[in-house]
Amino acid sequence: MDFLNVAAIVFFLLVWVAVEPLMAAGWPRKNDSLSVDMVRVRAAWMREVLTRDNNFIGDAAILGHTINSASFFGSANLIVIVGLSGALFMEPNYGSGGLIAVFAAQDPAWFFQCKVLLIMATLLRGLSDFIWAVRQINYCLAAIGASPSRDEERDIAGWTNALTLVLNPALRSFSVGVRSYYFTFAAAFWFLGPIPFAVATILSVGVLIRRQSWSDAAKGIMAIRKLLD
């Protein structure tokens, strides 16, 4: 592997590893970041769960919809991973080199396989996060169901904090799984060469950061967080 390809893959891996903890901390706008503001919004949601009149039916429906979404994305990831595995291990009847010879005749087989494996790695990361999100949301449903009713003596602040500690990691895992698609998109550009790969990585992270901090959704959540404060 030549220097440009090595530099491109190292750059991609560094960005991939660093972007999640940075965004969780609110970078690049620590006080007006979608990730940080949603923590406050979810805490307010859990407080409303404990104090509103209905019996959590609407809240259970919202979390149930999130479970369905995570399950759908996880299933889609698994289907694509299986398809990519076929590019590594299956040899069609036509041609002497299979898919490697058809689509990447200019590259050695091992190099083409490295590119496919990188895409699979980003999808596997997303699949892992979606599976973990589904499990955690199930814990959230159990925790909400176990919370005391309005007629019982209870510590509202304590229960709000406890439910928020369960809910935030669950929905954060779902968000991380969705964000993995940005890196899958960037990894696919490695087939075009190291420079398109590096450029796609920068553009993908740039789009992700803009949507997290300067999109209309981020501005709306920021406004809601300020109202809650």
Coordinates of N, CA and C in Angstrom, one line a residue:
M1 N 0.9 -1.2 0.0 CA 0.0 0.0 0.0 C 0.9 1.2 0.0
D2 N 0.7 2.2 -0.9 CA 1.5 3.3 -1.0 C 1.2 4.3 0.1
F3 N 2.0 5.4 0.1 CA 2.0 6.4 1.2 C 0.6 7.1 1.2
L4 N 0.1 7.5 0.0 CA -1.2 8.2 0.0 C -2.3 7.4 0.6
N5 N -2.4 6.1 0.3 CA -3.4 5.2 0.8 C -3.2 5.0 2.3
V6 N -2.0 4.9 2.8 CA -1.8 4.7 4.2 C -2.2 6.0 4.9
A7 N -1.8 7.1 4.4 CA -2.2 8.4 5.0 C -3.7 8.6 5.1
A8 N -4.4 8.2 4.0 CA -5.8 8.4 3.9 C -6.5 7.5 4.9
I9 N -6.1 6.2 5.0 CA -6.8 5.3 6.0 C -6.5 5.7 7.4
V10 N -5.3 6.2 7.7 CA -4.9 6.6 9.1 C -5.8 7.9 9.4
F11 N -5.9 8.8 8.5 CA -6.7 10.0 8.7 C -8.2 9.6 9.0
F12 N -8.7 8.7 8.2 CA -10.1 8.2 8.3 C -10.3 7.6 9.7
L13 N -9.4 6.7 10.1 CA -9.5 6.1 11.4 C -9.4 7.0 12.6
L14 N -8.5 8.0 12.5 CA -8.4 9.0 13.5 C -9.7 9.8 13.7
V15 N -10.2 10.2 12.5 CA -11.5 11.0 12.5 C -12.6 10.2 13.1
W16 N -12.7 8.9 12.6 CA -13.8 8.0 13.0 C -13.8 7.8 14.5
V17 N -12.6 7.6 15.1 CA -12.5 7.4 16.5 C -12.8 8.6 17.3
A18 N -12.3 9.8 16.8 CA -12.4 11.0 17.6 C -13.7 11.7 17.6
V19 N -14.5 11.6 16.5 CA -15.6 12.4 16.3 C -16.7 12.2 17.3
E20 N -17.0 10.9 17.7 CA -18.0 10.7 18.7 C -17.8 11.3 20.0
P21 N -16.7 11.1 20.7 CA -16.5 11.7 22.0 C -16.5 13.2 21.9
L22 N -16.0 13.8 20.8 CA -16.0 15.2 20.7 C -17.4 15.8 20.6
M23 N -18.3 15.1 19.8 CA -19.7 15.5 19.6 C -20.5 15.3 20.9
A24 N -20.2 14.2 21.6 CA -20.8 14.0 22.9 C -20.5 15.1 23.9
A25 N -19.3 15.7 23.8 CA -18.9 16.8 24.6 C -19.5 18.2 24.1
G26 N -20.1 18.2 22.9 CA -20.7 19.4 22.4 C -19.9 20.1 21.4
W27 N -18.7 19.6 21.0 CA -17.9 20.2 20.0 C -18.6 20.3 18.6
P28 N -18.5 21.4 17.9 CA -17.7 22.5 18.1 C -18.4 23.7 18.9
R29 N -19.7 23.5 19.2 CA -20.4 24.6 19.9 C -20.9 24.0 21.2
K30 N -20.1 24.1 22.3 CA -20.3 23.3 23.5 C -21.6 23.7 24.1
N31 N -22.1 25.0 24.1 CA -23.3 25.4 24.7 C -24.5 25.3 23.8
D32 N -24.3 25.2 22.5 CA -25.5 25.2 21.6 C -25.3 24.0 20.6
S33 N -25.0 22.8 21.2 CA -24.9 21.6 20.4 C -26.1 20.7 20.5
L34 N -26.5 20.1 19.4 CA -27.7 19.3 19.4 C -27.5 18.1 20.4
S35 N -26.4 17.5 20.5 CA -26.1 16.4 21.4 C -26.3 16.8 22.9
V36 N -25.7 18.0 23.2 CA -25.8 18.5 24.6 C -27.2 19.0 24.9
D37 N -27.9 19.7 24.0 CA -29.2 20.2 24.3 C -30.2 19.0 24.4
M38 N -30.0 18.0 23.7 CA -30.9 16.8 23.8 C -30.9 16.2 25.2
V39 N -29.8 16.2 25.8 CA -29.7 15.7 27.2 C -30.6 16.4 28.1
R40 N -30.7 17.7 28.0 CA -31.6 18.6 28.8 C -33.0 18.3 28.4
V41 N -33.3 18.2 27.1 CA -34.7 17.9 26.7 C -35.2 16.6 27.2
R42 N -34.3 15.6 27.1 CA -34.7 14.2 27.6 C -35.0 14.2 29.1
A43 N -34.2 15.0 29.8 CA -34.5 15.1 31.3 C -35.8 15.7 31.5
A44 N -36.2 16.7 30.8 CA -37.5 17.4 30.9 C -38.6 16.4 30.5
W45 N -38.3 15.5 29.5 CA -39.3 14.5 29.1 C -39.6 13.5 30.2
M46 N -38.5 13.1 30.9 CA -38.7 12.1 32.0 C -39.4 12.7 33.2
R47 N -39.2 14.0 33.4 CA -39.9 14.7 34.5 C -41.4 14.7 34.1
E48 N -41.7 15.0 32.9 CA -43.1 15.0 32.5 C -43.8 13.7 32.6
V49 N -43.0 12.6 32.3 CA -43.5 11.3 32.4 C -44.0 11.0 33.8
L50 N -43.3 11.6 34.8 CA -43.6 11.3 36.2 C -44.7 12.2 36.7
T51 N -45.0 13.3 36.0 CA -46.0 14.3 36.6 C -47.2 14.4 35.7
R52 N -47.2 14.0 34.5 CA -48.4 14.2 33.7 C -49.5 13.2 34.1
D53 N -50.8 13.4 33.6 CA -51.9 12.7 34.0 C -52.1 11.3 33.4
N54 N -51.6 11.1 32.2 CA -51.9 9.8 31.6 C -50.9 8.7 32.1
N55 N -51.1 7.5 31.6 CA -50.3 6.4 32.2 C -49.2 5.9 31.2
F56 N -48.4 6.9 30.8 CA -47.2 6.6 30.0 C -47.5 6.0 28.6
I57 N -48.8 6.0 28.2 CA -49.1 5.3 26.9 C -48.4 6.0 25.7
G58 N -48.5 7.4 25.7 CA -47.8 8.1 24.7 C -46.3 7.9 24.7
D59 N -45.7 7.9 25.9 CA -44.3 7.8 26.0 C -43.8 6.4 25.6
A60 N -44.6 5.4 25.9 CA -44.3 4.0 25.5 C -44.4 3.9 24.0
A61 N -45.3 4.6 23.4 CA -45.5 4.6 21.9 C -44.3 5.2 21.2
I62 N -43.8 6.3 21.8 CA -42.6 7.0 21.3 C -41.4 6.1 21.3
L63 N -41.2 5.5 22.5 CA -40.0 4.6 22.6 C -40.2 3.3 21.8
G64 N -41.4 2.8 21.6 CA -41.7 1.7 20.7 C -41.3 2.0 19.3
H65 N -41.7 3.2 18.9 CA -41.3 3.7 17.5 C -39.8 3.7 17.4
T66 N -39.1 4.2 18.4 CA -37.6 4.2 18.3 C -37.0 2.8 18.2
I67 N -37.6 1.9 19.0 CA -37.1 0.5 18.9 C -37.3 -0.1 17.5
N68 N -38.5 0.2 16.9 CA -38.8 -0.2 15.5 C -37.8 0.4 14.5
S69 N -37.5 1.7 14.7 CA -36.5 2.3 13.8 C -35.1 1.7 13.9
A70 N -34.7 1.5 15.2 CA -33.4 0.9 15.4 C -33.3 -0.5 14.8
S71 N -34.4 -1.3 15.0 CA -34.5 -2.6 14.4 C -34.4 -2.6 12.9
F72 N -35.1 -1.6 12.3 CA -35.1 -1.5 10.8 C -33.6 -1.2 10.3
F73 N -33.0 -0.2 11.0 CA -31.7 0.2 10.5 C -30.7 -1.0 10.8
G74 N -30.8 -1.7 11.9 CA -30.0 -2.8 12.2 C -30.1 -3.9 11.1
S75 N -31.4 -4.2 10.7 CA -31.7 -5.2 9.7 C -31.1 -4.8 8.4
A76 N -31.2 -3.5 8.0 CA -30.7 -3.0 6.8 C -29.1 -3.2 6.8
N77 N -28.5 -2.8 7.9 CA -27.1 -3.0 8.0 C -26.6 -4.4 7.8
L78 N -27.4 -5.4 8.4 CA -27.0 -6.8 8.3 C -27.2 -7.3 6.9
I79 N -28.2 -6.8 6.2 CA -28.4 -7.2 4.8 C -27.2 -6.8 3.9
V80 N -26.8 -5.5 4.1 CA -25.7 -5.0 3.3 C -24.4 -5.7 3.7
I81 N -24.2 -6.0 4.9 CA -23.0 -6.7 5.4 C -22.9 -8.1 4.7
V82 N -24.0 -8.8 4.7 CA -24.1 -10.1 4.0 C -23.8 -9.9 2.5
G83 N -24.3 -8.9 1.9 CA -24.0 -8.7 0.5 C -22.6 -8.4 0.2
L84 N -21.9 -7.6 1.1 CA -20.5 -7.3 0.9 C -19.7 -8.5 1.2
S85 N -20.1 -9.4 2.1 CA -19.4 -10.6 2.3 C -19.3 -11.5 1.1
G86 N -20.4 -11.4 0.3 CA -20.4 -12.1 -1.0 C -19.3 -11.6 -1.9
A87 N -19.0 -10.3 -1.9 CA -17.9 -9.8 -2.7 C -16.6 -10.3 -2.3
L88 N -16.5 -10.8 -1.0 CA -15.2 -11.3 -0.6 C -15.0 -12.8 -0.8
F89 N -16.1 -13.5 -0.7 CA -16.0 -15.0 -0.6 C -16.7 -15.8 -1.8
M90 N -17.5 -15.1 -2.6 CA -18.2 -15.8 -3.6 C -17.5 -15.6 -5.0
E91 N -17.4 -16.6 -5.8 CA -16.9 -16.5 -7.1 C -18.0 -16.9 -8.1
P92 N -18.5 -15.9 -8.9 CA -19.5 -16.2 -9.9 C -18.9 -17.1 -11.0
N93 N -19.8 -17.7 -11.8 CA -19.4 -18.6 -12.9 C -18.7 -17.8 -14.0
Y94 N -19.2 -16.6 -14.3 CA -18.6 -15.9 -15.4 C -17.2 -15.3 -15.0
G95 N -16.3 -15.2 -15.9 CA -15.0 -14.6 -15.7 C -14.1 -15.5 -14.8
S96 N -12.8 -15.2 -14.8 CA -11.9 -16.0 -14.1 C -11.6 -15.4 -12.7
G97 N -11.9 -14.1 -12.5 CA -11.5 -13.5 -11.2 C -12.6 -13.1 -10.4
G98 N -13.9 -13.4 -10.8 CA -15.0 -13.0 -9.9 C -15.2 -11.5 -9.9
L99 N -15.8 -11.1 -8.8 CA -16.2 -9.7 -8.7 C -14.9 -8.8 -8.5
I100 N -13.9 -9.4 -8.0 CA -12.6 -8.6 -7.8 C -12.1 -8.2 -9.2
A101 N -12.1 -9.2 -10.1 CA -11.6 -8.9 -11.4 C -12.5 -7.9 -12.2
V102 N -13.8 -8.0 -12.0 CA -14.7 -7.2 -12.7 C -14.7 -5.7 -12.3
F103 N -14.6 -5.5 -10.9 CA -14.7 -4.1 -10.4 C -13.4 -3.5 -10.0
A104 N -12.4 -4.3 -9.8 CA -11.1 -3.7 -9.3 C -9.9 -4.4 -9.9
A105 N -10.0 -4.6 -11.2 CA -8.9 -5.3 -11.8 C -7.6 -4.6 -11.7
Q106 N -7.6 -3.3 -11.5 CA -6.3 -2.6 -11.3 C -5.7 -2.8 -10.0
D107 N -6.4 -3.3 -9.0 CA -5.9 -3.5 -7.6 C -5.6 -4.9 -7.3
P108 N -4.6 -5.2 -6.5 CA -4.5 -6.6 -6.0 C -5.7 -7.0 -5.2
A109 N -6.0 -8.3 -5.2 CA -7.2 -8.8 -4.5 C -7.2 -8.4 -3.0
W110 N -6.1 -8.5 -2.4 CA -6.1 -8.1 -0.9 C -6.4 -6.7 -0.7
F111 N -6.0 -5.8 -1.7 CA -6.3 -4.4 -1.5 C -7.8 -4.1 -1.7
F112 N -8.4 -4.7 -2.7 CA -9.8 -4.6 -2.9 C -10.5 -5.1 -1.6
Q113 N -10.1 -6.2 -1.1 CA -10.7 -6.8 0.1 C -10.6 -5.8 1.3
C114 N -9.5 -5.1 1.4 CA -9.3 -4.1 2.5 C -10.4 -3.0 2.4
K115 N -10.6 -2.6 1.2 CA -11.6 -1.5 1.0 C -13.0 -2.0 1.4
V116 N -13.3 -3.2 1.0 CA -14.6 -3.8 1.3 C -14.8 -4.0 2.8
L117 N -13.7 -4.5 3.4 CA -13.7 -4.7 4.9 C -13.9 -3.4 5.7
L118 N -13.3 -2.3 5.2 CA -13.5 -1.0 5.8 C -15.0 -0.6 5.8
I119 N -15.6 -0.8 4.7 CA -17.1 -0.5 4.6 C -17.8 -1.4 5.6
M120 N -17.5 -2.7 5.6 CA -18.1 -3.6 6.5 C -17.9 -3.2 8.0
A121 N -16.7 -2.7 8.3 CA -16.4 -2.3 9.7 C -17.3 -1.1 10.1
T122 N -17.6 -0.1 9.2 CA -18.4 1.0 9.6 C -19.9 0.5 9.8
L123 N -20.3 -0.4 8.9 CA -21.7 -1.0 9.1 C -21.8 -1.8 10.3
L124 N -20.7 -2.6 10.6 CA -20.8 -3.4 11.9 C -20.8 -2.5 13.1
R125 N -20.1 -1.4 13.0 CA -20.2 -0.5 14.2 C -21.6 0.0 14.3
G126 N -22.2 0.4 13.2 CA -23.6 0.8 13.3 C -24.6 -0.2 13.8
L127 N -24.4 -1.5 13.3 CA -25.2 -2.6 13.7 C -25.1 -2.8 15.2
S128 N -23.9 -2.8 15.7 CA -23.6 -3.0 17.2 C -24.4 -1.9 18.0
D129 N -24.3 -0.6 17.5 CA -25.0 0.4 18.2 C -26.5 0.3 18.2
F130 N -27.0 -0.1 17.0 CA -28.5 -0.3 16.9 C -29.0 -1.4 17.8
I131 N -28.2 -2.5 17.9 CA -28.6 -3.6 18.8 C -28.6 -3.2 20.2
W132 N -27.5 -2.4 20.6 CA -27.4 -2.0 22.0 C -28.5 -1.0 22.3
A133 N -28.9 -0.1 21.3 CA -29.9 0.8 21.5 C -31.3 0.1 21.8
V134 N -31.6 -0.9 21.0 CA -32.8 -1.7 21.3 C -32.8 -2.2 22.7
R135 N -31.7 -2.8 23.1 CA -31.7 -3.4 24.4 C -31.9 -2.3 25.5
Q136 N -31.2 -1.2 25.4 CA -31.3 -0.1 26.4 C -32.7 0.5 26.4
I137 N -33.4 0.6 25.2 CA -34.7 1.2 25.2 C -35.7 0.2 25.9
N138 N -35.5 -1.0 25.8 CA -36.3 -2.0 26.5 C -36.1 -1.8 28.0
Y139 N -34.9 -1.5 28.5 CA -34.6 -1.2 29.9 C -35.4 0.1 30.3
C140 N -35.4 1.1 29.3 CA -36.1 2.3 29.6 C -37.6 2.1 29.9
L141 N -38.2 1.2 29.0 CA -39.6 0.9 29.1 C -39.9 0.3 30.5
A142 N -39.0 -0.7 30.9 CA -39.2 -1.3 32.2 C -39.0 -0.3 33.3
A143 N -38.1 0.6 33.2 CA -37.8 1.6 34.3 C -39.0 2.6 34.4
I144 N -39.6 3.0 33.2 CA -40.7 3.9 33.2 C -41.9 3.2 33.8
G145 N -42.1 1.9 33.5 CA -43.2 1.1 34.0 C -43.1 0.9 35.5
A146 N -41.8 0.9 36.0 CA -41.6 0.7 37.5 C -41.7 2.0 38.3
S147 N -41.8 3.1 37.6 CA -41.8 4.4 38.3 C -43.1 4.6 39.1
P148 N -43.1 5.2 40.2 CA -44.3 5.4 41.1 C -45.4 6.2 40.4
S149 N -46.6 6.0 40.8 CA -47.7 6.8 40.3 C -47.8 8.1 41.1
R150 N -48.7 9.0 40.6 CA -48.9 10.3 41.2 C -49.4 10.2 42.7
D151 N -50.1 9.1 42.9 CA -50.7 8.9 44.3 C -49.7 8.3 45.3
E152 N -48.5 7.9 44.9 CA -47.6 7.4 45.8 C -46.6 8.4 46.2
E153 N -46.0 8.2 47.4 CA -44.9 9.1 47.8 C -43.7 8.8 47.0
R154 N -43.0 9.9 46.5 CA -41.9 9.7 45.6 C -41.0 10.9 45.5
D155 N -39.8 10.6 45.1 CA -38.8 11.7 44.9 C -38.7 12.0 43.5
I156 N -39.4 13.1 43.0 CA -39.5 13.4 41.6 C -38.1 13.7 41.0
A157 N -37.3 14.5 41.7 CA -35.9 14.8 41.2 C -35.1 13.5 41.1
G158 N -35.2 12.6 42.1 CA -34.4 11.4 42.1 C -34.8 10.5 40.9
W159 N -36.1 10.3 40.8 CA -36.6 9.5 39.7 C -36.3 10.0 38.3
T160 N -36.5 11.4 38.2 CA -36.1 12.0 36.9 C -34.7 11.8 36.6
N161 N -33.8 11.9 37.5 CA -32.4 11.7 37.3 C -32.1 10.2 36.9
A162 N -32.7 9.3 37.6 CA -32.5 7.9 37.3 C -33.0 7.5 35.9
L163 N -34.2 7.9 35.6 CA -34.8 7.6 34.3 C -34.0 8.3 33.1
T164 N -33.5 9.5 33.4 CA -32.6 10.1 32.4 C -31.3 9.4 32.2
L165 N -30.8 8.9 33.2 CA -29.5 8.1 33.1 C -29.7 6.8 32.3
V166 N -30.9 6.3 32.3 CA -31.2 5.1 31.5 C -31.5 5.5 30.0
L167 N -32.2 6.6 29.8 CA -32.7 7.0 28.5 C -31.6 7.6 27.7
N168 N -30.8 8.5 28.2 CA -29.8 9.1 27.4 C -28.8 8.2 26.7
P169 N -28.2 7.2 27.4 CA -27.3 6.3 26.6 C -28.0 5.5 25.5
A170 N -29.3 5.2 25.8 CA -30.1 4.4 24.8 C -30.2 5.2 23.5
L171 N -30.7 6.4 23.6 CA -30.9 7.2 22.4 C -29.6 7.7 21.8
R172 N -28.6 7.9 22.7 CA -27.3 8.2 22.1 C -26.7 7.1 21.3
S173 N -26.9 5.9 21.7 CA -26.5 4.7 20.9 C -27.2 4.7 19.5
F174 N -28.5 5.0 19.5 CA -29.2 5.1 18.3 C -28.6 6.1 17.4
S175 N -28.3 7.3 17.9 CA -27.8 8.4 17.1 C -26.4 8.0 16.6
V176 N -25.6 7.4 17.4 CA -24.3 6.9 16.9 C -24.4 6.0 15.8
G177 N -25.4 5.1 15.9 CA -25.6 4.1 14.8 C -26.0 4.8 13.5
V178 N -26.8 5.8 13.6 CA -27.2 6.6 12.4 C -26.0 7.3 11.8
R179 N -25.2 7.9 12.7 CA -24.0 8.7 12.2 C -23.0 7.8 11.6
S180 N -23.0 6.5 11.8 CA -22.1 5.6 11.2 C -22.2 5.6 9.7
Y181 N -23.4 5.9 9.2 CA -23.6 5.9 7.7 C -22.8 7.0 7.0
Y182 N -22.5 8.1 7.7 CA -21.7 9.1 7.2 C -20.3 8.5 6.9
F183 N -19.8 7.7 7.8 CA -18.5 7.1 7.6 C -18.5 6.0 6.6
T184 N -19.6 5.3 6.4 CA -19.8 4.3 5.4 C -19.7 5.0 4.0
F185 N -20.4 6.1 3.9 CA -20.3 6.9 2.7 C -18.9 7.3 2.3
A186 N -18.1 7.8 3.3 CA -16.8 8.2 3.1 C -15.9 7.0 2.7
A187 N -16.1 5.8 3.4 CA -15.3 4.6 3.1 C -15.5 4.1 1.7
A188 N -16.7 4.3 1.2 CA -17.0 3.8 -0.2 C -16.1 4.6 -1.2
F189 N -15.7 5.8 -0.9 CA -15.0 6.6 -1.8 C -13.5 6.1 -1.9
W190 N -13.1 5.2 -1.1 CA -11.7 4.7 -1.2 C -11.5 3.9 -2.5
F191 N -12.6 3.4 -3.1 CA -12.5 2.7 -4.3 C -12.1 3.6 -5.4
L192 N -12.3 4.9 -5.3 CA -11.9 5.9 -6.3 C -10.5 6.4 -6.1
G193 N -9.9 6.0 -5.0 CA -8.5 6.4 -4.7 C -8.4 7.1 -3.4
P194 N -7.1 7.3 -2.9 CA -6.9 7.9 -1.6 C -7.3 9.3 -1.4
I195 N -7.1 10.1 -2.5 CA -7.5 11.6 -2.4 C -9.0 11.7 -2.3
P196 N -9.8 11.1 -3.2 CA -11.3 11.1 -3.0 C -11.7 10.6 -1.7
F197 N -11.0 9.6 -1.2 CA -11.3 9.0 0.1 C -11.2 10.1 1.2
A198 N -10.0 10.8 1.2 CA -9.8 11.8 2.3 C -10.8 12.9 2.1
V199 N -11.0 13.4 0.9 CA -12.0 14.5 0.7 C -13.4 14.1 1.2
A200 N -13.8 12.9 0.9 CA -15.1 12.4 1.3 C -15.2 12.3 2.8
T201 N -14.1 11.9 3.5 CA -14.1 11.9 4.9 C -14.3 13.3 5.5
I202 N -13.6 14.3 4.9 CA -13.7 15.7 5.4 C -15.2 16.2 5.2
L203 N -15.7 15.9 4.0 CA -17.0 16.4 3.6 C -18.1 15.7 4.5
S204 N -17.9 14.4 4.8 CA -18.9 13.7 5.6 C -19.0 14.3 7.0
V205 N -17.8 14.5 7.6 CA -17.7 15.0 8.9 C -18.2 16.5 8.9
G206 N -17.9 17.2 7.9 CA -18.4 18.6 7.8 C -19.9 18.7 7.8
V207 N -20.5 17.8 7.0 CA -22.0 17.7 6.9 C -22.6 17.3 8.3
L208 N -21.9 16.4 8.9 CA -22.4 15.9 10.2 C -22.3 17.0 11.2
I209 N -21.2 17.7 11.3 CA -21.0 18.8 12.2 C -22.1 19.9 12.0
R210 N -22.2 20.3 10.7 CA -23.2 21.3 10.4 C -24.6 20.9 10.9
R211 N -25.0 19.7 10.6 CA -26.3 19.3 11.0 C -26.5 19.2 12.5
Q212 N -25.4 18.9 13.2 CA -25.4 18.8 14.7 C -25.5 20.2 15.4
S213 N -24.9 21.2 14.7 CA -24.8 22.5 15.4 C -25.4 23.6 14.7
W214 N -25.6 23.6 13.4 CA -26.2 24.8 12.7 C -27.4 24.5 11.8
S215 N -27.9 23.3 11.9 CA -29.1 23.0 11.1 C -30.4 23.6 11.8
D216 N -31.5 23.6 11.0 CA -32.7 24.1 11.6 C -33.2 23.3 12.8
A217 N -33.0 22.0 12.7 CA -33.3 21.1 13.8 C -32.5 21.5 15.1
A218 N -31.2 21.7 14.9 CA -30.4 22.1 16.0 C -30.8 23.4 16.6
K219 N -31.2 24.4 15.8 CA -31.7 25.7 16.3 C -33.0 25.5 17.0
G220 N -33.9 24.6 16.5 CA -35.1 24.4 17.2 C -35.0 23.8 18.6
I221 N -34.1 22.8 18.6 CA -33.8 22.1 19.9 C -33.2 23.1 20.9
M222 N -32.3 24.0 20.4 CA -31.6 25.0 21.2 C -32.7 25.9 21.8
A223 N -33.7 26.3 21.0 CA -34.8 27.2 21.5 C -35.6 26.5 22.6
I224 N -35.8 25.2 22.4 CA -36.6 24.4 23.4 C -35.8 24.3 24.7
R225 N -34.5 24.1 24.5 CA -33.7 24.0 25.7 C -33.6 25.3 26.5
K226 N -33.6 26.4 25.8 CA -33.6 27.7 26.5 C -34.9 27.9 27.2
L227 N -36.0 27.5 26.6 CA -37.3 27.6 27.2 C -37.4 26.8 28.5
L228 N -36.8 25.6 28.4 CA -36.8 24.7 29.6 C -35.9 25.3 30.7
D229 N -34.8 25.9 30.3 CA -33.9 26.5 31.3 C -34.6 27.7 32.0

